[in-house]
Short mmCIF file of C-alpha atoms in Angstrom, two decimals:
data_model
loop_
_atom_site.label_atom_id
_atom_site.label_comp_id
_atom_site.label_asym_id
_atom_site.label_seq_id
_atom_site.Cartn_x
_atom_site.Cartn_y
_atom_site.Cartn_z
CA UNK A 207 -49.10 97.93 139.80
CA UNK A 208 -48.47 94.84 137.72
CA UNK A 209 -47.39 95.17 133.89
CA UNK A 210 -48.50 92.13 131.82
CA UNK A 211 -47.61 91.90 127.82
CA UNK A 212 -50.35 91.04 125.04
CA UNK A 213 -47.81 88.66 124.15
CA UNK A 214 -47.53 86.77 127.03
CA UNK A 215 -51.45 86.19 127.12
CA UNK A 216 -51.78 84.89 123.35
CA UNK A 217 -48.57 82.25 124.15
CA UNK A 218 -50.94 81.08 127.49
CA UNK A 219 -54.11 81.14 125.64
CA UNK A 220 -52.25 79.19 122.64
CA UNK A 221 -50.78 76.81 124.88
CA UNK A 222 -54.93 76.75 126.75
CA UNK A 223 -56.52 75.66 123.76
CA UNK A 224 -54.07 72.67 123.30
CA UNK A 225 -54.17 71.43 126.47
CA UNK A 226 -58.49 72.02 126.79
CA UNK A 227 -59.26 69.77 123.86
CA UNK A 228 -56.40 67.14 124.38
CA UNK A 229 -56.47 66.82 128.54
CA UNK A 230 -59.51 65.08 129.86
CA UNK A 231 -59.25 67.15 133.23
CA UNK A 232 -58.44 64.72 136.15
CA UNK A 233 -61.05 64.88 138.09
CA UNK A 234 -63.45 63.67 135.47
CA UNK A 235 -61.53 60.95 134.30
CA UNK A 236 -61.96 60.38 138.46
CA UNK A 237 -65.61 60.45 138.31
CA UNK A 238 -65.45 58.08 134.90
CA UNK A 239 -63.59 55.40 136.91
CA UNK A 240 -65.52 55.05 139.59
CA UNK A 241 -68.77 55.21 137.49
CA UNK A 242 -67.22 52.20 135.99
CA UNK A 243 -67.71 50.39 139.25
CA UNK A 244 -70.94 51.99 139.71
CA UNK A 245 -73.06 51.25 136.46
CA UNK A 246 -75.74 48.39 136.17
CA UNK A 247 -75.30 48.25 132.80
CA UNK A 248 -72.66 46.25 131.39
CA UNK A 249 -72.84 48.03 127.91
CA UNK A 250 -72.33 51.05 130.12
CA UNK A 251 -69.30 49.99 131.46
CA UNK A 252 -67.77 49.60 128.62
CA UNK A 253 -69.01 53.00 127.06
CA UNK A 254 -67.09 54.01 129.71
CA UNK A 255 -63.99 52.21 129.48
CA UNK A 256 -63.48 53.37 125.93
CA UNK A 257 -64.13 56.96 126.84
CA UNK A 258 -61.19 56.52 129.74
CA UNK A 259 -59.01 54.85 126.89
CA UNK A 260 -59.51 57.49 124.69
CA UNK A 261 -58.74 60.59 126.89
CA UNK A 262 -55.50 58.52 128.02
CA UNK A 263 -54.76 58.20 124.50
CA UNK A 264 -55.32 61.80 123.33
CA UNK A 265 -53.36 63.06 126.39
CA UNK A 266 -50.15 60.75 125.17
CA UNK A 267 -50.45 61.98 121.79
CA UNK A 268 -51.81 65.35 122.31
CA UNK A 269 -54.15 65.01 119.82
CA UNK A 270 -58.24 65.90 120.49
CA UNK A 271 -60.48 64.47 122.57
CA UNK A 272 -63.20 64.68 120.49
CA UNK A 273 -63.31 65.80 116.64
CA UNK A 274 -65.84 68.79 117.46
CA UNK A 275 -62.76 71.18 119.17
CA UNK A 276 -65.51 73.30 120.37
CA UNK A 277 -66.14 77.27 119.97
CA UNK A 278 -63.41 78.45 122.30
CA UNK A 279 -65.12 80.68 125.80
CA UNK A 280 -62.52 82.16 128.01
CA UNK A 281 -63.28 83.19 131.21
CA UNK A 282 -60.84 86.29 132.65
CA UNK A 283 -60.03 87.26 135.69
CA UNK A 284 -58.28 91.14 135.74
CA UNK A 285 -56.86 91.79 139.21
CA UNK A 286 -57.34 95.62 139.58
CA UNK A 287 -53.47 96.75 140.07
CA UNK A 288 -52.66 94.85 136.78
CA UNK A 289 -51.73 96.90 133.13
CA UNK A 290 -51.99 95.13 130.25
CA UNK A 291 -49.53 96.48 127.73
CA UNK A 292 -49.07 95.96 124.07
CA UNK A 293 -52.31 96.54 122.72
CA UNK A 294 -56.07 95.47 122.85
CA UNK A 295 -56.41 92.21 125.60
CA UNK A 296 -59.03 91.06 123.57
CA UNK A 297 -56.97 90.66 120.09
CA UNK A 298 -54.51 89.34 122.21
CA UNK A 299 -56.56 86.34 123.40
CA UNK A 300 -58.26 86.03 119.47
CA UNK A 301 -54.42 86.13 118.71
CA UNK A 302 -54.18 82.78 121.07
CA UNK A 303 -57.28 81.20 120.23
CA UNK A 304 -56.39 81.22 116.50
CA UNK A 305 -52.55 80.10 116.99
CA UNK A 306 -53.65 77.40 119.29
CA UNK A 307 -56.00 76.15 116.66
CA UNK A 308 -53.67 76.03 113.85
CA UNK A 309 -50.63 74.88 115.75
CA UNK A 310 -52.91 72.42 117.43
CA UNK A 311 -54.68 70.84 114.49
CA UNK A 312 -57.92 71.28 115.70
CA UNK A 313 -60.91 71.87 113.86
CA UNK A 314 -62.67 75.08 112.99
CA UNK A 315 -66.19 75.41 113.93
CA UNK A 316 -66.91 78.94 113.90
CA UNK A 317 -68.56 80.83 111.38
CA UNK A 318 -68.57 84.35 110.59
CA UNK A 319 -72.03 85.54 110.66
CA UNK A 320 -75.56 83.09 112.19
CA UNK A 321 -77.47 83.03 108.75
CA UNK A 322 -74.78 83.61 106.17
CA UNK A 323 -72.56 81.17 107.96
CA UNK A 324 -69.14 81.67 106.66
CA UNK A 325 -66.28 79.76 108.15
CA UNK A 326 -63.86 82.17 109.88
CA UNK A 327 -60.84 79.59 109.13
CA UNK A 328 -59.32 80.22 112.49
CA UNK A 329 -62.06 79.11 115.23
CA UNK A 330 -61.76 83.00 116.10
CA UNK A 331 -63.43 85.36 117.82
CA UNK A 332 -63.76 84.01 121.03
CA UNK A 333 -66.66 84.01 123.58
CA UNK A 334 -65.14 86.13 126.40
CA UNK A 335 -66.25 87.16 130.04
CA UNK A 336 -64.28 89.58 131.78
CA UNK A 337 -64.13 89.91 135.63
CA UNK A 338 -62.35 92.72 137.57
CA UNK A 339 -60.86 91.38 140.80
CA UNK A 340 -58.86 92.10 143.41
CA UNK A 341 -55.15 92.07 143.39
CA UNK A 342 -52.27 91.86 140.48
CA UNK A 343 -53.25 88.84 138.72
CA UNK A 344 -54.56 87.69 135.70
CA UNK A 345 -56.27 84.23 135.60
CA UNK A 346 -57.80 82.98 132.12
CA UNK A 347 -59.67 79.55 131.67
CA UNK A 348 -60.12 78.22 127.94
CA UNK A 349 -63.04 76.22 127.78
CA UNK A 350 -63.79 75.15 124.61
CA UNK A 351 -67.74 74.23 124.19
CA UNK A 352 -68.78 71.59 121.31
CA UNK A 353 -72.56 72.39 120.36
CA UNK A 354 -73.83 68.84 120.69
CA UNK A 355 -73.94 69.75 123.80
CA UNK A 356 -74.45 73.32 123.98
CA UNK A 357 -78.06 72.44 121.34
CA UNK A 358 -79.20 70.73 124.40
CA UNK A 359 -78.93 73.55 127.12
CA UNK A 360 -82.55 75.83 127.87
CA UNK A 361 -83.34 78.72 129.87
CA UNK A 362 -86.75 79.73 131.00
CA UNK A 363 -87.78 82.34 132.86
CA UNK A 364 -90.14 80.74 135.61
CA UNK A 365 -93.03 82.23 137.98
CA UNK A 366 -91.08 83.01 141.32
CA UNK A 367 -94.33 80.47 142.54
CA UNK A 368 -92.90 78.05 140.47
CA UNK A 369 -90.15 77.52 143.00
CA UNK A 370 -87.52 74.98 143.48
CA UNK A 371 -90.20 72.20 142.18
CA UNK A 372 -90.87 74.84 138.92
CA UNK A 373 -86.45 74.69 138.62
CA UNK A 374 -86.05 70.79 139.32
CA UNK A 375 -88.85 69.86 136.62
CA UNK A 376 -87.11 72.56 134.02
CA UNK A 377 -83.91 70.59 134.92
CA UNK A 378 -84.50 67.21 134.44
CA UNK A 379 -86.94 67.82 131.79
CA UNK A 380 -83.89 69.60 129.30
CA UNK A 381 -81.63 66.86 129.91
CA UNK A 382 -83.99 64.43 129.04
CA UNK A 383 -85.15 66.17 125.95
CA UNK A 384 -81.40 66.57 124.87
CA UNK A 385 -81.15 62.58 125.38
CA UNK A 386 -77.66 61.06 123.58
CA UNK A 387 -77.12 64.01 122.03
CA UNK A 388 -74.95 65.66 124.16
CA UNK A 389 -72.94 63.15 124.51
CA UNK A 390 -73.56 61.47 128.21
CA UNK A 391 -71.98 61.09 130.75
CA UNK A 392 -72.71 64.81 131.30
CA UNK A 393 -71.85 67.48 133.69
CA UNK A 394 -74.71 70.11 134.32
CA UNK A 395 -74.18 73.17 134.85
CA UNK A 396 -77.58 75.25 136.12
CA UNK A 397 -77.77 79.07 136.66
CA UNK A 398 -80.37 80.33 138.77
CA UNK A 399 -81.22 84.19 139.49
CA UNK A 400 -79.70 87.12 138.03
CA UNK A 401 -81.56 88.05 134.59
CA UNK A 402 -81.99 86.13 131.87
CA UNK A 403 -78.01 86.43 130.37
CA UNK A 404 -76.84 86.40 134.38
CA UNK A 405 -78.40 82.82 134.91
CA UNK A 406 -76.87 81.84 131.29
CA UNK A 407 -73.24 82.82 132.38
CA UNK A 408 -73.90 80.92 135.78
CA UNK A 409 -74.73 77.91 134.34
CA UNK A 410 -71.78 78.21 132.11
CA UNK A 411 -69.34 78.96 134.38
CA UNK A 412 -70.90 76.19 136.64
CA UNK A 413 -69.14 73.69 134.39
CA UNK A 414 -65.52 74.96 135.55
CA UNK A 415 -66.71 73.63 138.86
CA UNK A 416 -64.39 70.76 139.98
CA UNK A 417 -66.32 67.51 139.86
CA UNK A 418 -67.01 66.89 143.89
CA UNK A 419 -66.88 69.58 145.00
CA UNK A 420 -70.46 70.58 145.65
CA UNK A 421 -71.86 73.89 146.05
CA UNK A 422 -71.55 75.69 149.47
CA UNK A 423 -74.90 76.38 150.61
CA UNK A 424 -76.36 73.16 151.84
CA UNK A 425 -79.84 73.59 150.24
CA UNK A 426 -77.98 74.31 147.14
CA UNK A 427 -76.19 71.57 147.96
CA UNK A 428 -78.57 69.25 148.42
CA UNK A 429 -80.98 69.97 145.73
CA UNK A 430 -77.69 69.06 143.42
CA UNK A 431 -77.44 65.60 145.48
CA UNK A 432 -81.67 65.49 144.33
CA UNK A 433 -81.16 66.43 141.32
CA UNK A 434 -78.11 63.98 140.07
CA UNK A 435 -80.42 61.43 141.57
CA UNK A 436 -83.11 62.15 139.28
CA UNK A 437 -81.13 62.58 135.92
CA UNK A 438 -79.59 59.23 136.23
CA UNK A 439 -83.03 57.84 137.06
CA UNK A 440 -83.85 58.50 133.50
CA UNK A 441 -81.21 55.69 132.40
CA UNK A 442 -79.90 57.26 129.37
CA UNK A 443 -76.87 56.10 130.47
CA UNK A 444 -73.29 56.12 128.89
CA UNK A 445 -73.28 57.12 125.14
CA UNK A 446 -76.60 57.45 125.44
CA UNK A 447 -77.38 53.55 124.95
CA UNK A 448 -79.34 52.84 128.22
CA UNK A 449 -77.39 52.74 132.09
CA UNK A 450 -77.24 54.39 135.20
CA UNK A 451 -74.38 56.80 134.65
CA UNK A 452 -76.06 59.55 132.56
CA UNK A 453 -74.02 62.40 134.86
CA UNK A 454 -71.75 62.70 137.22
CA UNK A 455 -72.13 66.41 138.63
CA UNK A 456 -74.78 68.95 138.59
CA UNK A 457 -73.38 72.07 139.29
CA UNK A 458 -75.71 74.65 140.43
CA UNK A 459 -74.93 78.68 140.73
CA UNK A 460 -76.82 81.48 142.22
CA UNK A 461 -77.26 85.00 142.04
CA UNK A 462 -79.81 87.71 143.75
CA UNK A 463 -83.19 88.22 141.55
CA UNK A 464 -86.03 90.90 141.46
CA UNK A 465 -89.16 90.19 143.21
CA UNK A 466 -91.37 89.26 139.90
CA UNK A 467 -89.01 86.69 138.58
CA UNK A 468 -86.97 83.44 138.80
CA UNK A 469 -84.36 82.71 135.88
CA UNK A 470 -83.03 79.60 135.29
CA UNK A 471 -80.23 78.12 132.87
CA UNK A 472 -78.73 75.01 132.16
CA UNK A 473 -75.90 74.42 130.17
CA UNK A 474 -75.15 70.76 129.42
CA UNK A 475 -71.41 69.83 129.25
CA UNK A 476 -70.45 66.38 127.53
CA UNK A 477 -68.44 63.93 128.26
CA UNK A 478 -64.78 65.89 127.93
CA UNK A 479 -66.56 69.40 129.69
CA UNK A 480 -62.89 70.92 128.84
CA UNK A 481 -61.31 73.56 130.25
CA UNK A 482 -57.94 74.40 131.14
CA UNK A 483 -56.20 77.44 133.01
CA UNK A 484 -53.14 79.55 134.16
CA UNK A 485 -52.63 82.29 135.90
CA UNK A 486 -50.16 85.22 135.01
#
């Protein structure tokens, strides 16, 4: 048995918040470089150069990435032999979303209630999916999610007959409806199986995937390889102004389904797709 302190996990998920919406994660400024090499459009390459300028310069001064600092999801990882102790684990992680917010200067997007949409002043509660693992850890990943993108994810609940043809089309077609504004380059994350909030979840959590590293199962694999193919086919390119970098990963998750159905998600990170994470 492992004792962990409330106050231990608001400091991290203070300290999570900050470093999400100022640190472009390293392997995506990666993927932006060598897009730079890659794209046909000239335009495009310097879309991209800017975006590479300004993640290096909002990593030097820790200030955000991009003005919308997201509605903060955190993704936790309870290892069965650990104790939290000093009260509720979820105010504790509220308690770090709203310090990291205030100490960080980042904006406030959340509001209280859908319709009578009062600002909560503190970017709190969180979004927050709890896993019970193995062991006497506790992992937690902050990813804050902007809504230019998250307006341009879908789900649909296709005719198992629909098949992998019925998920591609569903695919591609949401990412080219959502055109510039989510904020391309993107990184797609697609959920497929489950029920209709299981596939949602995957295709969230399929953003936390590290760019490159492509799913396991080879047709899984593969029909990501098909499917990055055909997104940057559409040339919406950098920014949204025309090129052949409109991605660079398509992240695809799976889970068992029942016999009459065939879920699918996709959740459309921008440009920054933030996240950041510690384990305790």
């Amino acid at each position: 048995m492992r004792i962990i302190d409330t106050r231990l996990i608001t400091q991290t998920v203070e300290q999570l918040c900050i470093a999400a919406n100022c640190n472009l994660a390293v392997d995506l400024r990666k993927a932006y470089v060598t897009a730079k090499e890659t794209e046909k459009s000239e335009l495009g390459q310097e879309i991209l150069e800017t975006i590479i300028e300004n993640a290096d310069t909002a990593k030097r001064e820790q200030i955000a990435i991009c003005q919308d600092t997201g509605m903060a999801v955190v993704f936790v990882e309870i290892g069965q032999q650990v104790v939290i102790e000093g009260g509720s684990l979820t105010r504790a992680i509220n308690d770090g979303v709203r310090l990291g917010y205030n100490r960080g200067f980042l904006r406030k997007s959340v509001v209280n209630d859908p319709i009578e949409r009062i600002n909560t002043r503190d970017n709190a509660p969180a979004v927050i999916h709890y896993d019970i693992v193995s062991g006497d850890k506790l992992k937690i990943v902050v990813a804050p999610k902007g809504f230019g993108s998250e307006n341009m994810g879908g789900l649909k609940m296709l005719k198992p007959s629909d098949g992998i043809d019925g998920v591609i089309d569903f695919v591609v077609s949401t990412v080219k409806a959502g055109g510039q504004n989510a904020c391309p380059p993107l990184v797609i994350g697609v959920g497929v199986g489950g029920t209709m909030e299981k596939c949602a979840y995957l295709a969230k959590k399929a953003l936390l995937r590290p760019i490159g590293e492509p799913s396991p199962l080879p047709f899984w694999k593969e029909t990501e390889e098909k499917l990055l193919k055909l997104i940057n086919e559409l040339g919406i390119g950098p920014a949204g102004l025309g090129g052949s970098t409109t991605a660079v990963s398509v992240n695809i998750e799976t889970f068992p389904t029942h016999i009459a159905g065939l879920p699918v998600a996709v959740n459309v990170g921008c440009h920054v797709t933030r996240h950041s994470e510690a384990e305790l």
